[in-house]
PDB file of C-alpha atoms in Angstrom:
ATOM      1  CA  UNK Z 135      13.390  38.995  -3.006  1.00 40.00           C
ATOM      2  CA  UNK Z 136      11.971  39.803   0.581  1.00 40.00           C
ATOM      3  CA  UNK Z 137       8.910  37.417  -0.490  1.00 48.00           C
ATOM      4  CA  UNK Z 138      10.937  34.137  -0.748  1.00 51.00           C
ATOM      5  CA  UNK Z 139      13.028  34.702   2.342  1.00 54.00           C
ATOM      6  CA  UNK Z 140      11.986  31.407   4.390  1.00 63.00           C
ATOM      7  CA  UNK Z 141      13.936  29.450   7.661  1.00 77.00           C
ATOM      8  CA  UNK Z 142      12.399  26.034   5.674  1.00 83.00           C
ATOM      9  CA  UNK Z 143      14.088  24.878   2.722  1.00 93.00           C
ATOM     10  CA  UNK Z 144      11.942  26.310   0.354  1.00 91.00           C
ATOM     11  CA  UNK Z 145      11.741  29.137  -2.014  1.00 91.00           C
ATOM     12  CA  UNK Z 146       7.871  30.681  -1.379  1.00 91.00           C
ATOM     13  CA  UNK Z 147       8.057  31.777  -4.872  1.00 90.00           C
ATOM     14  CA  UNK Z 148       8.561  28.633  -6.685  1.00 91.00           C
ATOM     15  CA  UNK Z 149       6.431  26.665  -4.026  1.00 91.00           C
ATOM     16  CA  UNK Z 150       3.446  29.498  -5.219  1.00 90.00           C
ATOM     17  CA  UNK Z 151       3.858  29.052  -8.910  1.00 89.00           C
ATOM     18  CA  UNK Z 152       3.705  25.499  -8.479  1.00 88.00           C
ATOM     19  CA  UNK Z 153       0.167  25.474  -6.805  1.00 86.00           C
ATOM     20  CA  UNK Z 154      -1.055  27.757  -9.612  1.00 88.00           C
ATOM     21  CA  UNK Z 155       0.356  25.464 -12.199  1.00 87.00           C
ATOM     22  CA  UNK Z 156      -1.120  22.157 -11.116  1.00 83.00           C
ATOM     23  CA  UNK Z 157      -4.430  24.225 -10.080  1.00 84.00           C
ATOM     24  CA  UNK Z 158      -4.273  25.311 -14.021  1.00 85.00           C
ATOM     25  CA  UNK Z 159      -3.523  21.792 -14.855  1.00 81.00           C
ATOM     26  CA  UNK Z 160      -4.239  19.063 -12.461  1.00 78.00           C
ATOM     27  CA  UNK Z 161      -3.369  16.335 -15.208  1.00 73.00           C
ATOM     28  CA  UNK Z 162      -6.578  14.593 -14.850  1.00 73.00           C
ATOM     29  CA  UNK Z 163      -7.891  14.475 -18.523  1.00 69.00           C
ATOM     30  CA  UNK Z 164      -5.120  12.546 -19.616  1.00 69.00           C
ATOM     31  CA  UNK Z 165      -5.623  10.365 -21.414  1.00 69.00           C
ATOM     32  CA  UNK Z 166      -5.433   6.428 -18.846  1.00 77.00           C
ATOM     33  CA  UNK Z 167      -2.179   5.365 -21.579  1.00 77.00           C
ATOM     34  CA  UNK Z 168      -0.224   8.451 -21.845  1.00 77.00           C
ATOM     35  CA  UNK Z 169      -0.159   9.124 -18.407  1.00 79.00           C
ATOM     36  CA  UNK Z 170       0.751   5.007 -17.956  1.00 86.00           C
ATOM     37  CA  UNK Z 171       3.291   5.684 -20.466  1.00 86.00           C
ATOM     38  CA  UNK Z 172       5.172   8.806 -18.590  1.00 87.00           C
ATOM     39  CA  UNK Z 173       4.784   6.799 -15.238  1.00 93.00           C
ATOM     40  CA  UNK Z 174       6.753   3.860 -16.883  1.00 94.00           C
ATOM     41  CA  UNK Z 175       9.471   6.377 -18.146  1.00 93.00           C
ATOM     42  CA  UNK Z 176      10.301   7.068 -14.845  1.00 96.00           C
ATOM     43  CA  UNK Z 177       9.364   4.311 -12.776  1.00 97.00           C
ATOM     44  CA  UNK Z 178      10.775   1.600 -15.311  1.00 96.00           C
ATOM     45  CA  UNK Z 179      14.110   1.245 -12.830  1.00 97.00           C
ATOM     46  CA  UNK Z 180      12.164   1.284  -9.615  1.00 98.00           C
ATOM     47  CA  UNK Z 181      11.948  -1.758  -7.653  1.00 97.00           C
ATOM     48  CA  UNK Z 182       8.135  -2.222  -6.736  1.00 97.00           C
ATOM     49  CA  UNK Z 183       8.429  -6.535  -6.732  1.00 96.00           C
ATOM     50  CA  UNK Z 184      10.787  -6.435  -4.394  1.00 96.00           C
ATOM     51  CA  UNK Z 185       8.935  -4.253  -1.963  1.00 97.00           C
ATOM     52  CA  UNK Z 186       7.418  -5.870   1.254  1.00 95.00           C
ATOM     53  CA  UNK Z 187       3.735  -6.848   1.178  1.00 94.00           C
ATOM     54  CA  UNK Z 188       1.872  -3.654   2.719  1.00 96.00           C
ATOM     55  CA  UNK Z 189       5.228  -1.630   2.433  1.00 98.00           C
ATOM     56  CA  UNK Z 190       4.923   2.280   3.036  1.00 98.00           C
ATOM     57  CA  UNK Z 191       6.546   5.232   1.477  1.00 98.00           C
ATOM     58  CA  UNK Z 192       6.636   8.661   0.642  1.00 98.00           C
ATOM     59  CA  UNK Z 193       6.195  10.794  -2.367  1.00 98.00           C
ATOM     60  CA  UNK Z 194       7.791  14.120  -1.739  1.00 98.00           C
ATOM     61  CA  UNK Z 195       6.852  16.822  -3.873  1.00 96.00           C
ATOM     62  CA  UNK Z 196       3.720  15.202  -4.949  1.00 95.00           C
ATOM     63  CA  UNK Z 197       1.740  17.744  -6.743  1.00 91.00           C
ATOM     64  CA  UNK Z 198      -0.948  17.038  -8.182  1.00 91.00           C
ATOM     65  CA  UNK Z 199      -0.669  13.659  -7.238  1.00 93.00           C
ATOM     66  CA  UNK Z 200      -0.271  12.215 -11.106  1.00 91.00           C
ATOM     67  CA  UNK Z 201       2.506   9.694  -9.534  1.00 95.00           C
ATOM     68  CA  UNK Z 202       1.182   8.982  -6.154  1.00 96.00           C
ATOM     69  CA  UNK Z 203      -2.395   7.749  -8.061  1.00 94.00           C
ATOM     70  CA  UNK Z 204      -0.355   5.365  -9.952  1.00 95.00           C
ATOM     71  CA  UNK Z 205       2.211   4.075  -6.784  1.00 97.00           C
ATOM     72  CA  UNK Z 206      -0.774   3.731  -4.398  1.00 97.00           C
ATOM     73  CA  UNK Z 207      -2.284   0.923  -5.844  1.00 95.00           C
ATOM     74  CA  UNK Z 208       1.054  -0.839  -5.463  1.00 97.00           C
ATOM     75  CA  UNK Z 209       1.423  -0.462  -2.097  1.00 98.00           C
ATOM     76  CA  UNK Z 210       0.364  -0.762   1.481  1.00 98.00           C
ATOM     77  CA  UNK Z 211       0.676   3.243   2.727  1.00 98.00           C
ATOM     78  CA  UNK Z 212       1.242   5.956   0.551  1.00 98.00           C
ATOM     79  CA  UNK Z 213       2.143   9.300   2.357  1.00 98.00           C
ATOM     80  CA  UNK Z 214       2.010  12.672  -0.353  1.00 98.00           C
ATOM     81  CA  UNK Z 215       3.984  15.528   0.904  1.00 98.00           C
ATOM     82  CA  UNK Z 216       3.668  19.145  -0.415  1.00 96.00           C
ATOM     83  CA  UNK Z 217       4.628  22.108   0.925  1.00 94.00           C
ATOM     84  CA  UNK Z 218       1.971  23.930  -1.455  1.00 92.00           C
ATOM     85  CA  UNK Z 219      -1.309  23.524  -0.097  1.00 92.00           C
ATOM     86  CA  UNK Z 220      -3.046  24.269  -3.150  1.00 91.00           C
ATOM     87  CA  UNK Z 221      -1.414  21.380  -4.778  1.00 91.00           C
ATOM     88  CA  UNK Z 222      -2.589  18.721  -2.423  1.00 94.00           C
ATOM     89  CA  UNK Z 223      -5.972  19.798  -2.345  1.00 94.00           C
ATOM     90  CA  UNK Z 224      -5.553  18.598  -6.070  1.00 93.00           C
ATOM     91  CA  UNK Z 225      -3.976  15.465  -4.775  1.00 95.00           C
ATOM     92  CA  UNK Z 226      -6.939  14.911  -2.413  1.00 95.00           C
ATOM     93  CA  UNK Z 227      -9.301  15.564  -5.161  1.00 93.00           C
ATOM     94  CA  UNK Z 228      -7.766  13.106  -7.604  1.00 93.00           C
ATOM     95  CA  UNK Z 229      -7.239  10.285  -4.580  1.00 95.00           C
ATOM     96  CA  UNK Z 230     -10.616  11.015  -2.712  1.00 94.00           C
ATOM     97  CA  UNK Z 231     -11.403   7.459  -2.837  1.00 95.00           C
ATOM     98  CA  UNK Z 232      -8.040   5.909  -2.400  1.00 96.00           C
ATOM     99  CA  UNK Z 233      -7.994   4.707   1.557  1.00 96.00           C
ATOM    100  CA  UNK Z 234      -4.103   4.102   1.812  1.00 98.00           C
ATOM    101  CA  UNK Z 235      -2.815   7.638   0.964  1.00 98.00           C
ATOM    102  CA  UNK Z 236      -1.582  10.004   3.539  1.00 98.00           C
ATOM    103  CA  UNK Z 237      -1.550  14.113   2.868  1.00 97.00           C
ATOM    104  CA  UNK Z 238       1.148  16.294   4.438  1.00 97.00           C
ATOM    105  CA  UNK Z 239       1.628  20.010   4.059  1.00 96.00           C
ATOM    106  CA  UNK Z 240       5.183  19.903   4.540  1.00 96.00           C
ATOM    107  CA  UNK Z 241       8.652  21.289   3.177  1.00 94.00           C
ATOM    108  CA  UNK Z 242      11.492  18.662   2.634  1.00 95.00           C
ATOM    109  CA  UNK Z 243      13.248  19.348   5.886  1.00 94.00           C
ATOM    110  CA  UNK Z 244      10.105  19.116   7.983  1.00 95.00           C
ATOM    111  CA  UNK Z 245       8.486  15.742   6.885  1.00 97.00           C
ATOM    112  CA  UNK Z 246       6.487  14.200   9.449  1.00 97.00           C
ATOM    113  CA  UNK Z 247       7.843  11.006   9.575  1.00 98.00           C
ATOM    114  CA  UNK Z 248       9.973   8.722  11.993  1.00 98.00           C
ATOM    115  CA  UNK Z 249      13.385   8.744  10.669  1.00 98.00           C
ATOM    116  CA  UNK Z 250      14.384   5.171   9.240  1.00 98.00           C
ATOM    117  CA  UNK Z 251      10.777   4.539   9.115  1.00 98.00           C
ATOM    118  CA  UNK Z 252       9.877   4.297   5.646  1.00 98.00           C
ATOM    119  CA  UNK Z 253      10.317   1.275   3.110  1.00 98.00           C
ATOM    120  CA  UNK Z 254      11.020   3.419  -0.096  1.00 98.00           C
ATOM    121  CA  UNK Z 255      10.751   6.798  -0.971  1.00 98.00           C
ATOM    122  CA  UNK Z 256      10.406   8.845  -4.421  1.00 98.00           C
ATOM    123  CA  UNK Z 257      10.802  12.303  -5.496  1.00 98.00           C
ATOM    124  CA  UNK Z 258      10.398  13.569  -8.896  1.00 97.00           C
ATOM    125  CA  UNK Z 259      11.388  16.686 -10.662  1.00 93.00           C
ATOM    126  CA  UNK Z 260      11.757  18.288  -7.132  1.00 95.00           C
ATOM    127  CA  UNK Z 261      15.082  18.702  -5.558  1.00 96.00           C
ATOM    128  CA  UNK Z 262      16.253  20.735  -8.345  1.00 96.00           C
ATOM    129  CA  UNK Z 263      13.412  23.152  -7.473  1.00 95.00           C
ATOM    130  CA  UNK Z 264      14.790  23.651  -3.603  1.00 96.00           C
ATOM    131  CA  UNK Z 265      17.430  25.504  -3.028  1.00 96.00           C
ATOM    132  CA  UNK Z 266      19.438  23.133  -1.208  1.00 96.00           C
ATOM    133  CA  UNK Z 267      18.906  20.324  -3.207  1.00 97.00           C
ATOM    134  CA  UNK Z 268      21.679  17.925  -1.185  1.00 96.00           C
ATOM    135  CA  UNK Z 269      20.260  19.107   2.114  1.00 97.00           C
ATOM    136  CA  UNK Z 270      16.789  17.789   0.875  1.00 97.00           C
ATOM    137  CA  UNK Z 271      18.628  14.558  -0.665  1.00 98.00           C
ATOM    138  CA  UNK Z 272      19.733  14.099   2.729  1.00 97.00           C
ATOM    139  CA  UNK Z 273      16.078  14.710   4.885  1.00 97.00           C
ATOM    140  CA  UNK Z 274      14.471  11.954   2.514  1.00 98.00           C
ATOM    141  CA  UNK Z 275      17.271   9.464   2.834  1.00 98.00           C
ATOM    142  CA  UNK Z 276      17.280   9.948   6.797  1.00 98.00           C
ATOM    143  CA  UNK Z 277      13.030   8.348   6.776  1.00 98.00           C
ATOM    144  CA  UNK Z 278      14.156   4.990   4.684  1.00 98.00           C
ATOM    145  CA  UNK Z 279      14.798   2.383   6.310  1.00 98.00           C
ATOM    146  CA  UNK Z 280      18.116   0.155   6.039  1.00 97.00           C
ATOM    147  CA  UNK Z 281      17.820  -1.267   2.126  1.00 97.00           C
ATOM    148  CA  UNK Z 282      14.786   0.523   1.635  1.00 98.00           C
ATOM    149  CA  UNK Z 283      15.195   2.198  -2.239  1.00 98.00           C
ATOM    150  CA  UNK Z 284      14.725   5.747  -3.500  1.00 98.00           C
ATOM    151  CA  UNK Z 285      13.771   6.946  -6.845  1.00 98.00           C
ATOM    152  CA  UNK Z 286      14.926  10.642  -8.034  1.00 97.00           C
ATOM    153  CA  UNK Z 287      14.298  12.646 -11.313  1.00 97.00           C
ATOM    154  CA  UNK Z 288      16.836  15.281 -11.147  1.00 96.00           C
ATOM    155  CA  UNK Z 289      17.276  17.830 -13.723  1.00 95.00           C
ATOM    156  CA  UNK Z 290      20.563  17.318 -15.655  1.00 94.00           C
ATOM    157  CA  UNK Z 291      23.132  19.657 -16.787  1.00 95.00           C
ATOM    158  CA  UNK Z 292      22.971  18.642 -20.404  1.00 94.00           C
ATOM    159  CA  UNK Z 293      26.025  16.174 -20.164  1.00 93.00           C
ATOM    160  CA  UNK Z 294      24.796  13.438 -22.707  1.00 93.00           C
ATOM    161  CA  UNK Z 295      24.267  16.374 -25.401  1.00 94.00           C
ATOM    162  CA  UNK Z 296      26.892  18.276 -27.845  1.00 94.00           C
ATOM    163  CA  UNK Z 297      27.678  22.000 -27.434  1.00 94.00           C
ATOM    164  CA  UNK Z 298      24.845  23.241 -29.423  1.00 95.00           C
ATOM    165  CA  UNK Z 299      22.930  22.086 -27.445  1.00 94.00           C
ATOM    166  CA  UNK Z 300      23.871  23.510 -24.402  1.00 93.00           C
ATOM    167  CA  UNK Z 301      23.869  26.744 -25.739  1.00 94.00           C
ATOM    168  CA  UNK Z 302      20.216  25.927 -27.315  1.00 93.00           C
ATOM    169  CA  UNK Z 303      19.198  25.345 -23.643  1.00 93.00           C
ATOM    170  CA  UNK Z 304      21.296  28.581 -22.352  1.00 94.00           C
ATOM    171  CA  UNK Z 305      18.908  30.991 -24.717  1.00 93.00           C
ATOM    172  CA  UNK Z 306      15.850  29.233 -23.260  1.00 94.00           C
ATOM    173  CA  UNK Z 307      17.056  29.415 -19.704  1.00 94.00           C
ATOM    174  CA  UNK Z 308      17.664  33.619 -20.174  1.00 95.00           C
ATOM    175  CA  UNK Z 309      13.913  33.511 -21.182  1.00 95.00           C
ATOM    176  CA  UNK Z 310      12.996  31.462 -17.928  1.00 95.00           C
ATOM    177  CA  UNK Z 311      14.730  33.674 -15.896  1.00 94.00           C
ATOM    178  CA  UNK Z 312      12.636  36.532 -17.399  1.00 95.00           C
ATOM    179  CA  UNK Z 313       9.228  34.879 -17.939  1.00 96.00           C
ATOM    180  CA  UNK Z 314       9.198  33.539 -14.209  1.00 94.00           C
ATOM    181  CA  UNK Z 315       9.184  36.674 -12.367  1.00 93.00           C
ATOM    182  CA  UNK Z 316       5.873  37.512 -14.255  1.00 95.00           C
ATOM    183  CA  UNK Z 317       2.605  37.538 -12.477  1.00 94.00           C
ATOM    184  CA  UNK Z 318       1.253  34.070 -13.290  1.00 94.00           C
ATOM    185  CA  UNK Z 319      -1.569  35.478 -15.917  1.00 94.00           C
ATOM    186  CA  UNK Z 320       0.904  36.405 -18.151  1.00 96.00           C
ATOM    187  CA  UNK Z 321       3.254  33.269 -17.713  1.00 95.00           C
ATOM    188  CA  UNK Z 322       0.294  31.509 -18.451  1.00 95.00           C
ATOM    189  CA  UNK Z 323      -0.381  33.003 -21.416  1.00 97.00           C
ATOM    190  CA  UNK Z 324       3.402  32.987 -22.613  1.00 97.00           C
ATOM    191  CA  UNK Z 325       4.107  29.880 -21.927  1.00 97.00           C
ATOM    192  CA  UNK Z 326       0.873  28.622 -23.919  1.00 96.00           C
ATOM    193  CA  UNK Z 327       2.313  30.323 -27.005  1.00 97.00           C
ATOM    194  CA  UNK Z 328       5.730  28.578 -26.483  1.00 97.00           C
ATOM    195  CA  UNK Z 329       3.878  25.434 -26.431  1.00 97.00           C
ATOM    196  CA  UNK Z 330       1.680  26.242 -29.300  1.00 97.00           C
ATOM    197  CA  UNK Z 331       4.773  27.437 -31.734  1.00 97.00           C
ATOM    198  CA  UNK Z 332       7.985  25.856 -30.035  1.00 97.00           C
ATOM    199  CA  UNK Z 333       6.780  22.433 -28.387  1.00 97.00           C
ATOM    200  CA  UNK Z 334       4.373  21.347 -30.974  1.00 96.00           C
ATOM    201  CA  UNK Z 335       6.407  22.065 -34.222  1.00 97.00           C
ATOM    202  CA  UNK Z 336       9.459  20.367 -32.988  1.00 97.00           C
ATOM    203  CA  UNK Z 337       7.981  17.399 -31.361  1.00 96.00           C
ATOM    204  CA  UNK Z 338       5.659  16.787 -34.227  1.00 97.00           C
ATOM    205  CA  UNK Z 339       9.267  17.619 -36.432  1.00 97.00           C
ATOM    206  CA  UNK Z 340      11.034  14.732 -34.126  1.00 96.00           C
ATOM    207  CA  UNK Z 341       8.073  12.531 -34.688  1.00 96.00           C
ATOM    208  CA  UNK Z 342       8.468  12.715 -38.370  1.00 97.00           C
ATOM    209  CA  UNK Z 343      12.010  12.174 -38.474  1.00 97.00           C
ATOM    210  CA  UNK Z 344      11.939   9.272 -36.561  1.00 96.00           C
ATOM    211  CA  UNK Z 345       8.801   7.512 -38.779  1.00 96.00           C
ATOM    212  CA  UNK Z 346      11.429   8.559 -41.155  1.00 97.00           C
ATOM    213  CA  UNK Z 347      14.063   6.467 -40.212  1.00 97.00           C
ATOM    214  CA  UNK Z 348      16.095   9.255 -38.932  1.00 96.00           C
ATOM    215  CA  UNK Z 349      17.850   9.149 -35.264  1.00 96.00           C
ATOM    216  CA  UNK Z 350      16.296  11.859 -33.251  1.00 96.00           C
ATOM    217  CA  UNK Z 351      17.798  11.503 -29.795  1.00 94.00           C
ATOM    218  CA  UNK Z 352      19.208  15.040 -30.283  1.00 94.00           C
ATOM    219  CA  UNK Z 353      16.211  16.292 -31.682  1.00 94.00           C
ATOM    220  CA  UNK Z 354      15.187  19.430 -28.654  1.00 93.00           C
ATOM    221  CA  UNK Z 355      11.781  18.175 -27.188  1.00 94.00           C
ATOM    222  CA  UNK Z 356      12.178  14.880 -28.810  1.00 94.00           C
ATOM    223  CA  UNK Z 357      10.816  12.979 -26.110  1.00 91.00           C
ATOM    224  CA  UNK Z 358       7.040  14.763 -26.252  1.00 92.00           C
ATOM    225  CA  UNK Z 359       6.878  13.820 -30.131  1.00 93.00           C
ATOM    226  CA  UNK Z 360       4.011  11.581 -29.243  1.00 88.00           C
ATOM    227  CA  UNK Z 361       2.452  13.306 -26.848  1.00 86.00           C
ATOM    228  CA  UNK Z 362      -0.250  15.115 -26.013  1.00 87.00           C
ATOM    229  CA  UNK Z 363      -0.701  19.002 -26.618  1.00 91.00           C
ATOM    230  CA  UNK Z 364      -2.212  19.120 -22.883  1.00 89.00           C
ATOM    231  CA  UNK Z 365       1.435  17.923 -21.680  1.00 86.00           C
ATOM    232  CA  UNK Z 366       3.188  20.448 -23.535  1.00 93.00           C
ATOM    233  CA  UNK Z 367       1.379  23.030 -22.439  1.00 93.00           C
ATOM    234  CA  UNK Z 368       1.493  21.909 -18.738  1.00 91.00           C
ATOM    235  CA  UNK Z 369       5.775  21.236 -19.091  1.00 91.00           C
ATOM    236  CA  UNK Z 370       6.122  25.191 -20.930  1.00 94.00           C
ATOM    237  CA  UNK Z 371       4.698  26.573 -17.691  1.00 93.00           C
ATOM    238  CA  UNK Z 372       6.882  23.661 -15.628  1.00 90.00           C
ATOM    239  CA  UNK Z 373      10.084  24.907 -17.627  1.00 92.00           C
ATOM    240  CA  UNK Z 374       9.753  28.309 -18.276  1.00 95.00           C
ATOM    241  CA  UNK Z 375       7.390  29.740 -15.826  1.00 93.00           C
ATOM    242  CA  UNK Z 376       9.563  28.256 -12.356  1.00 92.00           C
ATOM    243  CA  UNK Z 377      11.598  31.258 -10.714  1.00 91.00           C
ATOM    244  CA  UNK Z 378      14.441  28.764  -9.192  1.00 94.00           C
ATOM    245  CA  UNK Z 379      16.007  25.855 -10.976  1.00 94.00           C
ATOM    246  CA  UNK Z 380      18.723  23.681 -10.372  1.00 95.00           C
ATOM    247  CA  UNK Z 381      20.843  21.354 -13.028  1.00 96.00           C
ATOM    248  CA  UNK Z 382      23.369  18.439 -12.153  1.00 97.00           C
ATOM    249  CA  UNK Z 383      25.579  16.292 -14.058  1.00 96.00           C
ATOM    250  CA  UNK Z 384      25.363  12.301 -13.480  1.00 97.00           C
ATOM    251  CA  UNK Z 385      28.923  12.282 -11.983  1.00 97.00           C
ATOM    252  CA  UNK Z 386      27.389  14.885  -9.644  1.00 98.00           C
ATOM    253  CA  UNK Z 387      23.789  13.231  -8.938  1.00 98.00           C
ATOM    254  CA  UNK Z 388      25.505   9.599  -7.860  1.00 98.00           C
ATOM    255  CA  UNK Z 389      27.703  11.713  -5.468  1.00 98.00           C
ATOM    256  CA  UNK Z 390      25.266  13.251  -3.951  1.00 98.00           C
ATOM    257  CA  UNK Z 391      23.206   9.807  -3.412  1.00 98.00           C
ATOM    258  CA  UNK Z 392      26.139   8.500  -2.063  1.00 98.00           C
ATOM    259  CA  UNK Z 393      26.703  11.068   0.628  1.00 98.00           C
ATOM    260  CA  UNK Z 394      23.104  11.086   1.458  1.00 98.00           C
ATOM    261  CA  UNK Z 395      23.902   7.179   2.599  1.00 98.00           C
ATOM    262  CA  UNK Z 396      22.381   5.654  -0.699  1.00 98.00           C
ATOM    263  CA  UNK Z 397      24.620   2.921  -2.479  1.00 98.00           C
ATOM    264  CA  UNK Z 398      23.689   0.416  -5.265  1.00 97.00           C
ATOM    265  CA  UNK Z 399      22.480   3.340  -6.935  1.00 98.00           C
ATOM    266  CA  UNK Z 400      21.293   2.828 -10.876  1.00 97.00           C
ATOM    267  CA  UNK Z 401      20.591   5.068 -13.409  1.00 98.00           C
ATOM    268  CA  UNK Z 402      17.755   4.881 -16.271  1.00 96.00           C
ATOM    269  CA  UNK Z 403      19.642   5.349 -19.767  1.00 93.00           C
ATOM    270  CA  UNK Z 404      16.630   6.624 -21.391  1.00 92.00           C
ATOM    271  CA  UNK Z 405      14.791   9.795 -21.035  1.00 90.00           C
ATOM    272  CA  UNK Z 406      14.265  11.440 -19.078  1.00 91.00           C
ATOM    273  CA  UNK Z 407      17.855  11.817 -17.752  1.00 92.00           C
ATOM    274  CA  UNK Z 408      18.751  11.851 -14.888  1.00 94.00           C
ATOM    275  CA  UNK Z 409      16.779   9.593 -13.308  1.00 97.00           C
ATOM    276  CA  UNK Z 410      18.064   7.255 -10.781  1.00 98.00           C
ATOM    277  CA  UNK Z 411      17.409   4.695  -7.806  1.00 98.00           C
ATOM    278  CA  UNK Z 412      19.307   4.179  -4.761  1.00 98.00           C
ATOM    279  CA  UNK Z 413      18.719   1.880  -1.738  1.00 98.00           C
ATOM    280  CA  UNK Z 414      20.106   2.913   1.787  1.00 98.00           C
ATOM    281  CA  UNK Z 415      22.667   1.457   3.141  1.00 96.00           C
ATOM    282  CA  UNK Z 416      21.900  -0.664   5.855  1.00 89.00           C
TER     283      UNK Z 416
END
């Protein structure tokens, strides 16, 4: 669509419905211990003892800022990059009083930062949204400095689940790919339902299973079964109400570090998968 066309690499579209999402749901009445909990999930392989006293990084793709409030406090400089302005003025809101954050209206391929400048670098459940996602790989690599790590949360193609469920996930992706080009009032509103009759009943159903002794790894939406209804509903509109959406295999994801210049590279064997952490090679 004429709307999306864009010399950055972005897609306008997705980059839009992402500032009306975290505007909807700026993830601030979370409860202190399930939003501890979800930072651990995907932090739990990150290297933040080994990190220089006063070290500074970048968050790219920072929303609402729900990670960056957490990583500040463990660090010397903190810069949040967004190319949705909407969404960092939700990330300034949440951080007003946190002196060593940065805030940068920027795509990935025009952060405004020296190269080999940075001492680590994350982005979460981001490069899958741009449509080059190795090109982007490759701009946040070129800030780090030499050894400097780099957390990613990359969607995955389902590679770690039988057939069934790949062609579970193939029904729900024709619905994405329908619900997404809807105005955002009624994505809202459809995507509340999902949550309301899809998320809740099966994570609730996973929940039970697993009190009852029963292996639930499996289980679709397993990992929200003790969660809060506020997450679901924000991850429906995440999931079903984003126009473009990438998915990558593990095999795929390490190559991809590894020809952005990242080596060591690890990945978390718990959900959510993929998530992994590289360090650049010096």
């Amino acid at each position: 669509m004429s709307d999306n066309r864009d010399p950055r690499n972005i897609d306008t579209a997705t980059v839009r419905g992402f500032g009306e999402e975290w505007t909807a749901f700026d993830q601030m009445s979370l409860a202190e211990d399930e939003h501890r909990d979800w930072f651990d999930s995907y932090f739990r392989i990150f290297p933040f003892d080994e990190l220089k006293p006063g070290a500074e990084g970048f968050d790219l793709g920072c929303g609402s800022g729900r990670w960056a409030s957490e990583v500040a406090g463990r660090v010397g400089l903190l810069h949040c990059i967004d190319p949705a302005g909407s969404a960092l003025a939700i990330a300034r809101k949440r951080m007003a009083s946190v002196a060593n954050v940065r805030f940068h209206e920027a795509a990935s391929d025009e952060i405004p930062l020296d190269d080999e400048s940075q001492d680590f670098g994350y982005s979460l459940g981001v490069l899958h949204h741009i449509p080059d996602t190795r090109r982007a790989l490759n701009d946040c690599v070129r800030k780090l400095r030499g050894g400097a790590p780099f957390l990613l949360y990359i969607y995955y193609s389902f590679d770690n689940r039988p057939r069934w469920y790949r062609t579970v996930w193939s029904a729900s992706d024709f619905a994405r790919r329908k619900i997404s080009g809807l105005s955002f009032g009624k994505k809202r509103a459809i995507t509340e339902a999902i949550a309301a009759l899809v998320y809740w009943p099966l994570a609730r159903g996973a929940g039970l299973a697993e009190k009852l002794g029963f292996n639930v790894f499996h289980w679709p939406l397993a990992p929200y079964r003790n969660g809060k209804f506020y997450w679901m509903r924000t991850d429906a509109l995440d999931r079903f109400g984003t126009r473009l959406e990438q998915r990558f295999s593990r095999s795929e994801i390490a190559e991809m570090m590894t020809a952005a210049g990242l080596e060591d590279i690890r990945f978390s064997e718990r959900e959510p998968f993929w998530v992994a952490c590289g360090r650049k090679a010096r």
